[in-house]
Short mmCIF file of C-alpha atoms in Angstrom, two decimals:
data_model
loop_
_atom_site.label_atom_id
_atom_site.label_comp_id
_atom_site.label_asym_id
_atom_site.label_seq_id
_atom_site.Cartn_x
_atom_site.Cartn_y
_atom_site.Cartn_z
CA MET A 6 3.67 -8.91 -9.01
CA LYS A 7 1.06 -6.78 -10.77
CA LEU A 8 -1.97 -5.12 -9.22
CA ARG A 9 -5.11 -3.89 -10.95
CA VAL A 10 -6.16 -0.78 -9.03
CA GLY A 11 -8.96 1.69 -9.56
CA TYR A 12 -12.20 3.24 -8.39
CA GLU A 13 -15.63 4.37 -9.53
CA LEU A 14 -17.30 7.24 -7.68
CA ARG A 15 -20.88 8.14 -8.62
CA TYR A 16 -22.20 11.57 -7.61
CA ALA A 17 -25.36 13.58 -8.07
CA PHE A 18 -24.85 17.36 -8.24
CA PRO A 19 -27.84 19.74 -8.03
CA GLN A 20 -25.78 22.50 -9.66
CA PRO A 21 -22.35 22.97 -11.31
CA THR A 22 -19.85 22.40 -8.49
CA PRO A 23 -16.08 22.99 -8.27
CA ALA A 24 -14.11 20.05 -6.90
CA ILE A 25 -10.53 19.06 -6.10
CA LEU A 26 -9.63 15.42 -6.74
CA MET A 27 -6.65 13.74 -5.07
CA LEU A 28 -6.96 10.35 -6.73
CA ASN A 29 -3.77 9.81 -8.72
CA ILE A 30 -1.07 7.42 -7.57
CA HIS A 31 1.77 9.20 -5.77
CA TYR A 32 4.75 10.32 -7.84
CA THR A 33 7.01 7.92 -5.93
CA ARG A 34 5.08 4.98 -7.43
CA VAL A 35 4.29 6.13 -10.98
CA ALA A 36 7.34 4.37 -12.45
CA GLY A 37 5.52 1.11 -11.79
CA LEU A 38 2.43 2.06 -13.80
CA GLU A 39 1.99 0.30 -17.13
CA ALA A 40 -0.06 3.28 -18.32
CA PRO A 41 -0.99 6.60 -16.66
CA ASP A 42 -3.86 6.39 -14.17
CA HIS A 43 -5.77 9.23 -15.82
CA ILE A 44 -8.92 10.39 -14.06
CA VAL A 45 -11.96 9.90 -16.27
CA VAL A 46 -14.98 12.13 -15.64
CA SER A 47 -18.29 11.32 -17.31
CA PRO A 48 -19.77 13.46 -18.73
CA ALA A 49 -16.41 14.85 -19.82
CA VAL A 50 -15.21 18.14 -18.37
CA PRO A 51 -11.88 20.03 -18.50
CA ILE A 52 -9.35 18.87 -15.89
CA SER A 53 -6.39 20.92 -14.67
CA GLY A 54 -3.72 19.82 -12.23
CA TYR A 55 -1.25 21.11 -9.68
CA ARG A 56 1.00 19.88 -6.86
CA ASP A 57 0.10 20.77 -3.30
CA GLY A 58 2.58 21.70 -0.56
CA PHE A 59 3.26 18.02 0.22
CA GLY A 60 3.99 17.02 -3.39
CA ASN A 61 0.64 15.31 -3.97
CA TRP A 62 -0.92 15.59 -7.44
CA CYS A 63 -4.32 17.31 -7.37
CA CYS A 64 -6.86 17.76 -10.17
CA ARG A 65 -9.47 20.51 -10.47
CA ILE A 66 -12.82 20.18 -12.20
CA VAL A 67 -16.20 21.84 -12.24
CA ALA A 68 -18.64 18.96 -12.02
CA PRO A 69 -21.74 19.59 -14.14
CA LYS A 70 -25.27 19.48 -12.81
CA GLY A 71 -26.71 15.96 -12.71
CA LYS A 72 -25.14 12.50 -12.50
CA VAL A 73 -21.33 12.42 -12.63
CA VAL A 74 -19.01 9.39 -12.60
CA ILE A 75 -15.33 9.77 -11.65
CA SER A 76 -13.21 6.70 -12.32
CA THR A 77 -9.92 5.14 -13.32
CA SER A 78 -8.38 1.70 -13.77
CA ALA A 79 -4.67 0.97 -13.95
CA VAL A 80 -2.10 -1.80 -13.59
CA ILE A 81 0.93 -1.22 -11.38
CA THR A 82 3.94 -3.39 -10.64
CA ASP A 83 4.66 -4.03 -6.97
CA THR A 84 7.63 -5.68 -5.29
CA GLY A 85 5.32 -8.23 -3.67
CA THR A 86 7.25 -7.88 -0.41
CA PRO A 87 5.62 -6.94 2.91
CA ASP A 88 6.13 -3.61 4.66
CA ALA A 89 9.66 -3.28 6.03
CA VAL A 90 10.34 -4.13 9.68
CA VAL A 91 13.49 -2.52 11.13
CA PRO A 92 13.51 -3.07 14.92
CA ASP A 93 16.86 -1.27 15.35
CA ALA A 94 15.66 2.01 13.81
CA ALA A 95 16.39 4.61 16.48
CA GLN A 96 14.53 7.75 17.45
CA ILE A 97 16.33 10.89 16.27
CA PRO A 98 16.62 13.91 18.60
CA VAL A 99 14.51 16.86 17.48
CA GLU A 100 17.58 19.04 17.02
CA ASP A 101 19.00 16.53 14.52
CA LEU A 102 15.85 16.06 12.42
CA PRO A 103 15.82 17.30 8.81
CA GLU A 104 13.81 20.47 8.38
CA GLU A 105 11.24 18.81 6.12
CA ALA A 106 10.28 16.46 8.96
CA LEU A 107 9.57 19.20 11.51
CA VAL A 108 6.07 20.03 10.25
CA PHE A 109 5.10 16.43 11.07
CA LEU A 110 5.87 17.04 14.75
CA LEU A 111 3.12 19.67 15.05
CA ALA A 112 -0.50 19.21 16.06
CA SER A 113 -2.96 19.40 13.17
CA ARG A 114 -6.71 19.47 12.51
CA PHE A 115 -7.35 15.78 13.26
CA CYS A 116 -4.09 14.84 14.99
CA ASP A 117 -4.46 16.98 18.12
CA SER A 118 -1.27 15.74 19.74
CA ASP A 119 -1.26 18.67 22.15
CA GLN A 120 -4.39 17.18 23.76
CA LEU A 121 -2.69 13.80 24.20
CA LEU A 122 0.74 14.87 25.44
CA ASP A 123 0.52 13.69 29.05
CA LEU A 124 -1.34 10.52 28.10
CA ALA A 125 1.24 9.61 25.46
CA TRP A 126 4.14 9.82 27.89
CA LYS A 127 2.17 7.89 30.51
CA LEU A 128 1.37 5.08 28.09
CA PHE A 129 4.56 4.89 26.04
CA GLY A 130 7.28 6.73 27.91
CA HIS A 131 8.68 3.40 29.10
CA ALA A 132 8.91 1.90 25.60
CA LYS A 133 12.26 1.74 23.80
CA PRO A 134 12.68 4.96 21.76
CA GLY A 135 12.50 4.45 18.02
CA TRP A 136 10.90 1.44 16.38
CA GLY A 137 9.91 -0.14 19.70
CA ARG A 138 8.01 2.95 20.79
CA VAL A 139 6.17 3.35 17.48
CA GLN A 140 5.25 -0.34 17.48
CA ALA A 141 4.00 -0.04 21.07
CA ILE A 142 1.76 2.80 19.91
CA CYS A 143 0.42 0.68 17.03
CA ASP A 144 -0.21 -2.28 19.34
CA PHE A 145 -2.18 -0.08 21.73
CA VAL A 146 -4.24 1.66 19.04
CA HIS A 147 -4.99 -1.67 17.34
CA ARG A 148 -6.44 -3.01 20.59
CA HIS A 149 -8.07 0.20 21.77
CA ILE A 150 -10.26 1.07 18.76
CA GLU A 151 -13.13 -1.11 17.58
CA PHE A 152 -13.31 -1.09 13.78
CA GLY A 153 -16.63 -0.64 12.00
CA TYR A 154 -17.80 1.27 8.92
CA ALA A 155 -20.88 2.30 10.90
CA HIS A 156 -18.50 4.11 13.27
CA ALA A 157 -17.17 6.44 10.57
CA ARG A 158 -17.39 10.17 11.28
CA VAL A 159 -15.45 12.66 9.18
CA THR A 160 -15.06 15.19 12.01
CA ARG A 161 -13.56 12.81 14.61
CA THR A 162 -10.18 13.90 16.00
CA ALA A 163 -7.50 11.66 17.45
CA SER A 164 -8.42 12.55 21.03
CA GLU A 165 -12.07 11.80 20.27
CA ALA A 166 -11.11 8.45 18.75
CA TYR A 167 -9.24 7.65 21.96
CA ALA A 168 -12.26 8.60 24.08
CA GLU A 169 -14.87 6.89 21.89
CA LYS A 170 -12.79 3.73 21.27
CA ARG A 171 -14.25 3.16 17.80
CA GLY A 172 -13.68 4.23 14.23
CA VAL A 173 -12.32 3.29 10.81
CA CYS A 174 -8.78 3.12 9.44
CA ARG A 175 -8.36 6.92 9.37
CA ASP A 176 -9.08 7.04 13.11
CA TYR A 177 -6.47 4.38 13.84
CA ALA A 178 -3.93 6.38 11.82
CA HIS A 179 -4.89 9.73 13.38
CA LEU A 180 -4.55 8.43 16.93
CA ALA A 181 -1.20 6.74 16.26
CA VAL A 182 0.14 9.83 14.47
CA ALA A 183 -0.94 12.07 17.35
CA PHE A 184 0.75 9.82 19.92
CA CYS A 185 3.97 9.78 17.85
CA ARG A 186 4.06 13.56 17.57
CA ALA A 187 3.40 13.93 21.29
CA LEU A 188 6.53 11.80 21.81
CA ASN A 189 8.65 13.91 19.40
CA ILE A 190 8.51 11.35 16.57
CA PRO A 191 7.65 12.89 13.17
CA ALA A 192 4.64 11.11 11.70
CA ARG A 193 2.68 11.72 8.51
CA TYR A 194 -0.73 10.46 7.43
CA CYS A 195 -0.96 8.36 4.25
CA THR A 196 -3.81 7.21 2.06
CA GLY A 197 -3.93 4.86 -0.89
CA TYR A 198 -4.82 1.40 -2.16
CA LEU A 199 -4.42 -1.70 0.01
CA GLY A 200 -5.93 -4.96 -1.18
CA ASP A 201 -6.11 -8.39 0.40
CA VAL A 202 -3.03 -9.98 -1.19
CA GLY A 203 -1.47 -12.42 1.24
CA THR A 204 -4.42 -12.47 3.65
CA PRO A 205 -7.01 -15.25 4.12
CA PRO A 206 -10.61 -14.85 2.92
CA PRO A 207 -13.35 -13.76 3.31
CA TYR A 208 -12.48 -10.34 1.94
CA PRO A 209 -14.37 -7.14 2.79
CA PRO A 210 -15.62 -4.74 0.09
CA GLY A 211 -12.86 -2.68 -1.50
CA ASP A 212 -12.03 0.71 -0.03
CA PHE A 213 -9.24 3.26 0.13
CA ALA A 214 -6.97 2.69 3.13
CA ALA A 215 -5.20 4.92 5.65
CA TRP A 216 -1.90 4.27 7.39
CA PHE A 217 1.05 6.41 8.51
CA GLU A 218 4.79 6.79 8.21
CA ALA A 219 7.14 7.55 11.10
CA TYR A 220 10.58 9.13 10.70
CA ILE A 221 13.03 6.98 12.69
CA GLY A 222 16.51 5.74 11.95
CA GLY A 223 16.93 8.40 9.26
CA HIS A 224 14.09 7.05 7.08
CA TRP A 225 10.31 7.13 6.77
CA TYR A 226 8.86 3.71 7.64
CA THR A 227 5.31 2.45 7.11
CA PHE A 228 3.11 1.55 10.08
CA ASP A 229 -0.50 0.35 9.95
CA PRO A 230 -2.27 0.29 13.33
CA ARG A 231 -5.54 -0.85 11.75
CA ASN A 232 -4.07 -4.16 10.50
CA ASN A 233 -0.93 -4.11 12.68
CA VAL A 234 0.92 -6.67 10.53
CA PRO A 235 3.20 -6.06 7.51
CA ARG A 236 1.07 -6.08 4.38
CA ILE A 237 1.72 -6.72 0.68
CA GLY A 238 0.60 -4.49 -2.18
CA ARG A 239 0.31 -1.09 -0.53
CA VAL A 240 0.06 1.67 -3.19
CA LEU A 241 0.41 5.25 -1.97
CA ILE A 242 -1.81 8.02 -3.31
CA ALA A 243 -1.10 10.95 -0.98
CA ARG A 244 0.64 12.05 2.21
CA GLY A 245 -0.08 14.93 4.58
CA ARG A 246 -0.48 16.02 8.17
CA ASP A 247 -3.83 14.27 8.49
CA ALA A 248 -6.94 13.35 6.46
CA ALA A 249 -7.81 17.01 5.89
CA ASP A 250 -4.70 17.35 3.70
CA VAL A 251 -5.38 14.29 1.56
CA ALA A 252 -9.14 14.11 1.02
CA MET A 253 -9.87 12.02 -2.07
CA THR A 254 -12.51 14.51 -3.21
CA THR A 255 -13.21 18.00 -1.91
CA THR A 256 -16.42 19.51 -3.28
CA PHE A 257 -17.44 23.15 -2.95
CA GLY A 258 -21.20 22.77 -3.02
CA PRO A 259 -23.99 20.29 -2.25
CA ASN A 260 -23.82 16.76 -3.68
CA GLU A 261 -24.75 13.17 -2.95
CA LEU A 262 -22.37 10.23 -3.25
CA GLU A 263 -24.60 7.57 -4.84
CA GLY A 264 -22.01 4.87 -5.51
CA PHE A 265 -18.51 3.97 -4.36
CA LYS A 266 -16.25 1.16 -5.60
CA VAL A 267 -12.52 0.64 -5.07
CA TRP A 268 -10.43 -2.34 -6.16
CA THR A 269 -6.88 -3.56 -5.59
CA ASP A 270 -6.48 -7.03 -7.05
CA GLU A 271 -3.51 -9.14 -8.06
CA THR A 272 -3.51 -9.67 -11.83
CA THR A 273 -1.51 -11.04 -14.73
CA GLU A 274 -3.12 -8.77 -17.30
CA THR A 275 -1.56 -5.84 -19.14
CA ALA A 276 -3.03 -2.39 -18.78
CA VAL A 277 -5.12 -0.89 -21.54
CA PRO A 278 -4.47 2.89 -21.64
CA VAL A 279 -7.47 5.07 -20.79
CA ASN A 280 -7.88 8.01 -23.17
#
């Protein structure tokens, strides 16, 4: 199937402001794009790019003083199949993990797994290692946290999400990632597009989504404690240790976000390249 994805972010800057944008579809998915998902900044400014330490594509701009719109729209082909479910995927001993997975065992800014070590083993030590244990974590987090956009707080850590029992999708992902790492399961935070394909209406306003991947059975598998069911049409933008590594926009100066739209819709149209 095809998905029309994109966003429109409207800012007001009181002065010229440097910014880093992590808004392009991940390199593992670009083969499915009908045309590049170029970032469009209005008024136009020079854009340069680089890859961060996790392989994510980042763009640098200096936003001019005044009103600035950052946007894109693209069409991407998707398999149309739900997230994989592999109940027999086994947990791999730490000594046998590939080196690139080891960083995702460590505590990070928002995934303070060291603060949840004893709790994690108390809650999930009895669960079957591997897929069963990760799914038990997702089941618990899904029940434990009350979702609500009014509950959003950009400084909330995993341990705080556990204590406060509320949050948004990033908090679900942070808590599940922290529990996994406390149990010696590599886990990495993911962000991207996730629409409502295959789910019943009514549909909430569009937004970027957060989920995570756990390394079990020799592969990275997708888990989504916020929805806690396999979903269709997930399009990755970036991966990292937690939300601090994959912020959609990082601005180095004062600004106000005046408008925010994100869409992920099934379509039969063909992309029109954005120049």
